[in-house]
mmCIF file of the C-alpha atoms, coordinates in Angstrom:
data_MODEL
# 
_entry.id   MODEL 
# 
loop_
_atom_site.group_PDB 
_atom_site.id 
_atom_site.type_symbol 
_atom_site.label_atom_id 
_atom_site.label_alt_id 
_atom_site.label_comp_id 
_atom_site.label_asym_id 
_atom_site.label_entity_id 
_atom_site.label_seq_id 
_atom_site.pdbx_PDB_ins_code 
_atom_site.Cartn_x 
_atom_site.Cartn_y 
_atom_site.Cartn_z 
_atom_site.occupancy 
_atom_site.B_iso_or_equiv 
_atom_site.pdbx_formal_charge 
_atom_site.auth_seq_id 
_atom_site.auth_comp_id 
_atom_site.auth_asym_id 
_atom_site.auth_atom_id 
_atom_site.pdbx_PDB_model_num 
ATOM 1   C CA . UNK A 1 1   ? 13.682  15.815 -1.936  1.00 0.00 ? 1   UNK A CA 1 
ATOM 2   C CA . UNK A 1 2   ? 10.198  17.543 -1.280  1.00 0.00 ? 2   UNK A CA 1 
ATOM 3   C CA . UNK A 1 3   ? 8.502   14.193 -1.283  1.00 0.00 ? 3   UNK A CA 1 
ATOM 4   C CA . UNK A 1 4   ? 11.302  12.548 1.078   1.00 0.00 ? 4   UNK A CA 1 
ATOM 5   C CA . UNK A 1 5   ? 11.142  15.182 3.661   1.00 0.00 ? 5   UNK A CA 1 
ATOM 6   C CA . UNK A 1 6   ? 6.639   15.024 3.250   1.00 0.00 ? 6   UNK A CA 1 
ATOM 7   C CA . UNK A 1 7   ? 7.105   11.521 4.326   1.00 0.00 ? 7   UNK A CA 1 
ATOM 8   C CA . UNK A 1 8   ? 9.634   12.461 7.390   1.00 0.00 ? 8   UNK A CA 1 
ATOM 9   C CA . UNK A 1 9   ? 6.948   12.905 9.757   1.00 0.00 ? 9   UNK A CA 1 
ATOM 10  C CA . UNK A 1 10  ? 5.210   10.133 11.487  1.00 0.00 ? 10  UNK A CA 1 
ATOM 11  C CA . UNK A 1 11  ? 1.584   12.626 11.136  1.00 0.00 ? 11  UNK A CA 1 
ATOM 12  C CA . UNK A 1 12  ? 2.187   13.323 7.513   1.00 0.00 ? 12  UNK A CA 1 
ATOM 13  C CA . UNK A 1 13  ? 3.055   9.185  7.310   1.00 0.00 ? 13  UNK A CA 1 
ATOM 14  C CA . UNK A 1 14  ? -0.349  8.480  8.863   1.00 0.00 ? 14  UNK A CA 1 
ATOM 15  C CA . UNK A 1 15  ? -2.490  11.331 6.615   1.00 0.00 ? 15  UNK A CA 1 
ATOM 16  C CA . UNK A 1 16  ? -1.518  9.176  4.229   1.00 0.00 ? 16  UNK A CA 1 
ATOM 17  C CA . UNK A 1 17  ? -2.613  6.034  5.375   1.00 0.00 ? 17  UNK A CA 1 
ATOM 18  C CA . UNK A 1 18  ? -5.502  7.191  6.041   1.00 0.00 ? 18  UNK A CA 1 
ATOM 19  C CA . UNK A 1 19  ? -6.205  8.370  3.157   1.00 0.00 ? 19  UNK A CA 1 
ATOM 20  C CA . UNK A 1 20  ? -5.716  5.515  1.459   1.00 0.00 ? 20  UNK A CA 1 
ATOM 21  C CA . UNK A 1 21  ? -8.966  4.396  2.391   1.00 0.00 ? 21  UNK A CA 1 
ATOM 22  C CA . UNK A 1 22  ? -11.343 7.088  2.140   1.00 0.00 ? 22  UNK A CA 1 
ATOM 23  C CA . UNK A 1 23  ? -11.153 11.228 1.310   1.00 0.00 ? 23  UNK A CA 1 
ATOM 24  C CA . UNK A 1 24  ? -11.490 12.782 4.468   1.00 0.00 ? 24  UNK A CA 1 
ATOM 25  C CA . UNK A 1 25  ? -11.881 16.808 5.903   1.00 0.00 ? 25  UNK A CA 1 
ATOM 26  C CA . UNK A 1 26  ? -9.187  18.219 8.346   1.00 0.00 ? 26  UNK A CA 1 
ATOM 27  C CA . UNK A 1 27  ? -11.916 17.691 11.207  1.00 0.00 ? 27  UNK A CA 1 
ATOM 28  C CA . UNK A 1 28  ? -11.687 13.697 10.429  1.00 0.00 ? 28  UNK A CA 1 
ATOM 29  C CA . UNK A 1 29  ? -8.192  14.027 10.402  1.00 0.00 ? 29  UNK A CA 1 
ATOM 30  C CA . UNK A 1 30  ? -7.825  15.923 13.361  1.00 0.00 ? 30  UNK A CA 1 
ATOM 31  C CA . UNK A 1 31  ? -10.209 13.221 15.433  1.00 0.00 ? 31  UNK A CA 1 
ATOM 32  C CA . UNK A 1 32  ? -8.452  10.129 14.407  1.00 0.00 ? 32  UNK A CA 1 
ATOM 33  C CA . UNK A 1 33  ? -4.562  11.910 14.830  1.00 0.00 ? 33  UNK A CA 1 
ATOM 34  C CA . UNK A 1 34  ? -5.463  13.526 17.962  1.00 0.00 ? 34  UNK A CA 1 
ATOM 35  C CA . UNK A 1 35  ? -3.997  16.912 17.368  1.00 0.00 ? 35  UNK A CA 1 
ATOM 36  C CA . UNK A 1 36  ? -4.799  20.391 16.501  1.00 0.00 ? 36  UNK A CA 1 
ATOM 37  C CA . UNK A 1 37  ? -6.567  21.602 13.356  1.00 0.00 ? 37  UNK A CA 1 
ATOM 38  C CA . UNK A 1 38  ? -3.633  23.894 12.966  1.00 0.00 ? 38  UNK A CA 1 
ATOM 39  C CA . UNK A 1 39  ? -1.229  21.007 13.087  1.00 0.00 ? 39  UNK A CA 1 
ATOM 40  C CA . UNK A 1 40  ? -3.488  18.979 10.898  1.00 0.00 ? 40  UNK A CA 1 
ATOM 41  C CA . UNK A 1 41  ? -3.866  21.868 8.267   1.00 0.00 ? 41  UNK A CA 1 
ATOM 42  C CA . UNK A 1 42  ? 0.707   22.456 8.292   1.00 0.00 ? 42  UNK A CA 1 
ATOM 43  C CA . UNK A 1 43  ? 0.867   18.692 7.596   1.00 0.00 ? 43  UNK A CA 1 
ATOM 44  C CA . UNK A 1 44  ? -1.780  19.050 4.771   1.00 0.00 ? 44  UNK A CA 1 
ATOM 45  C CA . UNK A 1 45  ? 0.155   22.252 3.227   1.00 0.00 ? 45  UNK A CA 1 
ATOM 46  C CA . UNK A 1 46  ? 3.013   20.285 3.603   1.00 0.00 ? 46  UNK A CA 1 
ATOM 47  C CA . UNK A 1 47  ? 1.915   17.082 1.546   1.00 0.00 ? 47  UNK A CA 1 
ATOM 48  C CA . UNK A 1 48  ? 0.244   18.825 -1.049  1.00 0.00 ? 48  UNK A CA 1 
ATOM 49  C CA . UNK A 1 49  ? 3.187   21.089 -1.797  1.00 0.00 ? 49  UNK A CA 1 
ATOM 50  C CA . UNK A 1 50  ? 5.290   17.501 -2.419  1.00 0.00 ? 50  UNK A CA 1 
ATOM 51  C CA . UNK A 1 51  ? 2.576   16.484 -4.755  1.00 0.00 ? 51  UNK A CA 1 
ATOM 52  C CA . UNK A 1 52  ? 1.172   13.726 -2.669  1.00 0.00 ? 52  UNK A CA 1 
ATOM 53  C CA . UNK A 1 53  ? -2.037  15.250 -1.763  1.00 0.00 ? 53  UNK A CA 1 
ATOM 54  C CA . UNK A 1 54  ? -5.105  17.174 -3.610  1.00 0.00 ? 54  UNK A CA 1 
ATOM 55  C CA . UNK A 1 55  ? -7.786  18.527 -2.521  1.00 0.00 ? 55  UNK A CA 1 
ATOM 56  C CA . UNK A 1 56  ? -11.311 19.737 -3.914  1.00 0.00 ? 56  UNK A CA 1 
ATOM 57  C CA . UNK A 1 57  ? -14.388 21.731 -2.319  1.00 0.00 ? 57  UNK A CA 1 
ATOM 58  C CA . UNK A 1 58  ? -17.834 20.608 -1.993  1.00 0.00 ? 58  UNK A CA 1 
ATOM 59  C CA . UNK A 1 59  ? -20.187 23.648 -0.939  1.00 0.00 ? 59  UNK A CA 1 
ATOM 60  C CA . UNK A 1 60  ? -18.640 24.301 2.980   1.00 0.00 ? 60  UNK A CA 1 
ATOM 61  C CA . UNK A 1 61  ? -16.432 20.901 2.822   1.00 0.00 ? 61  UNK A CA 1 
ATOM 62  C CA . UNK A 1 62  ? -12.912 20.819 1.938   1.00 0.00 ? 62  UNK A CA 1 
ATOM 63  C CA . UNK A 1 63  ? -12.052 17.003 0.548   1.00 0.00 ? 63  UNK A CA 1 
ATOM 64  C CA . UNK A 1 64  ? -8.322  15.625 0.955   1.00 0.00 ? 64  UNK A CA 1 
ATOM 65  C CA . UNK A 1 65  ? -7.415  12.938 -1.078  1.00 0.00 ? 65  UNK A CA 1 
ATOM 66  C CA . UNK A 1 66  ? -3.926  10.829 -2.740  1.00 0.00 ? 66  UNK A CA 1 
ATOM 67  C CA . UNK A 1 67  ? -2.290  12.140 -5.009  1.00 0.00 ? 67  UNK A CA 1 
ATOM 68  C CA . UNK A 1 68  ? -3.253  10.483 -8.603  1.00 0.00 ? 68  UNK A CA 1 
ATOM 69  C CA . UNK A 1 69  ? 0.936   11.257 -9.371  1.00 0.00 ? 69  UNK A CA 1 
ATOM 70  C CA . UNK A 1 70  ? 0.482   12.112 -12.743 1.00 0.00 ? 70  UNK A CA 1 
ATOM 71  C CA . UNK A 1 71  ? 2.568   15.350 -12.069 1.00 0.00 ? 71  UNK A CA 1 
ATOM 72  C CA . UNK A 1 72  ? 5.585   13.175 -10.604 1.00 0.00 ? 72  UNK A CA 1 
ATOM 73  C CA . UNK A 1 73  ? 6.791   9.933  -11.255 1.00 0.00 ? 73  UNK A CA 1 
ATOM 74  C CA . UNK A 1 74  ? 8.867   10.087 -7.345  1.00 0.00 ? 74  UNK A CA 1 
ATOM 75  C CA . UNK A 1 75  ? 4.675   10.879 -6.001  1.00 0.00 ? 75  UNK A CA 1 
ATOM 76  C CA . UNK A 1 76  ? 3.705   7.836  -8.104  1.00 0.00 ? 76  UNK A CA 1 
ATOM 77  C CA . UNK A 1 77  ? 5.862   5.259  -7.307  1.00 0.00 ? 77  UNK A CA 1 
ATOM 78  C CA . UNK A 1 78  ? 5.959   6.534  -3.418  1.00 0.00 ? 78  UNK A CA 1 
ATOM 79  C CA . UNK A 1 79  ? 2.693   6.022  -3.167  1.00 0.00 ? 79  UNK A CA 1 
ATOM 80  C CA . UNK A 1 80  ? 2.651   3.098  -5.010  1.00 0.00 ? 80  UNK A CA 1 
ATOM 81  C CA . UNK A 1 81  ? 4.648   1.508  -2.547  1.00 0.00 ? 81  UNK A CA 1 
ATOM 82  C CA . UNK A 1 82  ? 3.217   3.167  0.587   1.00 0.00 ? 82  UNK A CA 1 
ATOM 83  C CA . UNK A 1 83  ? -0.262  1.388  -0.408  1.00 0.00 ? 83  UNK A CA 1 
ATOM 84  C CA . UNK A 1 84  ? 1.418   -2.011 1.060   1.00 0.00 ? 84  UNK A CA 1 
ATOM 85  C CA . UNK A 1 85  ? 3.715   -1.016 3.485   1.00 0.00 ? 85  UNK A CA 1 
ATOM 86  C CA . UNK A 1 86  ? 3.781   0.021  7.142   1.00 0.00 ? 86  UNK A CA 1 
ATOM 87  C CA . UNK A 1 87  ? -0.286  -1.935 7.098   1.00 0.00 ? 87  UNK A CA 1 
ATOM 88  C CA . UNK A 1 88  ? 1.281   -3.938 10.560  1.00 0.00 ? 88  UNK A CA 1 
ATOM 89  C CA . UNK A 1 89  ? 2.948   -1.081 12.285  1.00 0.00 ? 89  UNK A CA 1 
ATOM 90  C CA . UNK A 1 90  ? 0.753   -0.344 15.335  1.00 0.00 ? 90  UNK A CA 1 
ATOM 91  C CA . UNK A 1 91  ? 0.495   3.405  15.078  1.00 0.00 ? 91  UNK A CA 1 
ATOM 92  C CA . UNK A 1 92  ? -0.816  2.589  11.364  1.00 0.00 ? 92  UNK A CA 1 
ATOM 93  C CA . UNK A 1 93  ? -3.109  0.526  12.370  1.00 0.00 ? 93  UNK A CA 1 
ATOM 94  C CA . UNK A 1 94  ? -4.714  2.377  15.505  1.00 0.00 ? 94  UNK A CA 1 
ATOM 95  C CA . UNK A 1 95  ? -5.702  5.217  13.157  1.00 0.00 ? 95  UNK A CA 1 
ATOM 96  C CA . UNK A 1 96  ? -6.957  3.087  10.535  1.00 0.00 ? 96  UNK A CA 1 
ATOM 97  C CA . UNK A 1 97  ? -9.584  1.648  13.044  1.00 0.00 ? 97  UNK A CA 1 
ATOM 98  C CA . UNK A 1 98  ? -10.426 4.821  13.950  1.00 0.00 ? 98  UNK A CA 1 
ATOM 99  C CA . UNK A 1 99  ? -11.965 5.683  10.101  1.00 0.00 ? 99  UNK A CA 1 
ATOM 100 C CA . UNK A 1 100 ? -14.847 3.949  10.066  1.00 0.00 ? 100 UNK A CA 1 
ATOM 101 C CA . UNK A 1 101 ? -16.254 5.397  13.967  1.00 0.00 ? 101 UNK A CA 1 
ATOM 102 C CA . UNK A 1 102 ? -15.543 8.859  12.265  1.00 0.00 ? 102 UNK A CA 1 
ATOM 103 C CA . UNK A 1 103 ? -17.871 11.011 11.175  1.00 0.00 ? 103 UNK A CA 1 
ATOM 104 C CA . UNK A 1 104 ? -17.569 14.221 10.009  1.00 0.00 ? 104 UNK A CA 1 
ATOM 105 C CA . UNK A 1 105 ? -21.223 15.442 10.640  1.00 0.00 ? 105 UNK A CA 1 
ATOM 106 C CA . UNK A 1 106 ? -21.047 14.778 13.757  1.00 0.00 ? 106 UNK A CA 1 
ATOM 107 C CA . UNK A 1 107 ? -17.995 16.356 14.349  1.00 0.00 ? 107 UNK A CA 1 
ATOM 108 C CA . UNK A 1 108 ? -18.112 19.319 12.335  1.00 0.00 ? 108 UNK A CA 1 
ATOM 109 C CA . UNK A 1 109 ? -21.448 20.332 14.317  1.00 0.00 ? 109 UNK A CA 1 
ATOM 110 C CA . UNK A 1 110 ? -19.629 20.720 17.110  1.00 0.00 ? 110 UNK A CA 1 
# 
């Protein structure tokens, strides 16, 4: 039920997406979703409490990435899944463009 209700929310939907195709920092997350860290950071809590997302430090930067689903075979196939669907809905695909025009030097200087 955790991982159903993760995946409820269009946000949590796109974090996923997103990272997909490359681990990213709340900052890069934040830029390409257009909302607040705060949101960004409850959707992260959120995800990685259902299993789907982990996350590992690197000196000052915090690293999000999928899930391997090891811990949960509901995680694995979800994501599984996920990896092929939803690639033509619109709102999927206007954050996706965003990843490669983000940088998270240049933001994270700010």
């Amino acid at each position: 039920i955790k991982v159903m209700k993760a995946l409820s929310d269009p946000n949590r939907v796109k974090i996923v997406k997103m990272l997909q195709y490359k681990t990213m920092c709340v900052c890069e997350m934040r830029e390409a979703l257009q909302v607040s860290q705060p949101s960004v950071s409850k959707n992260l809590k959120i995800l990685e409490e259902a299993g789907l997302v982990e996350y590992n430090r690197d000196g000052l930067w915090v690293n999000y990435h999928l899930s391997d689903g090891r811990r949960s075979h509901y995680v694995a196939s979800l994501l599984g899944h996920l990896r092929h669907w939803l690639e033509n809905e619109p709102v999927v695909q206007d954050v996706v463009k965003k990843i490669p025009h983000i940088h998270r030097e240049a933001l994270c200087a700010k």
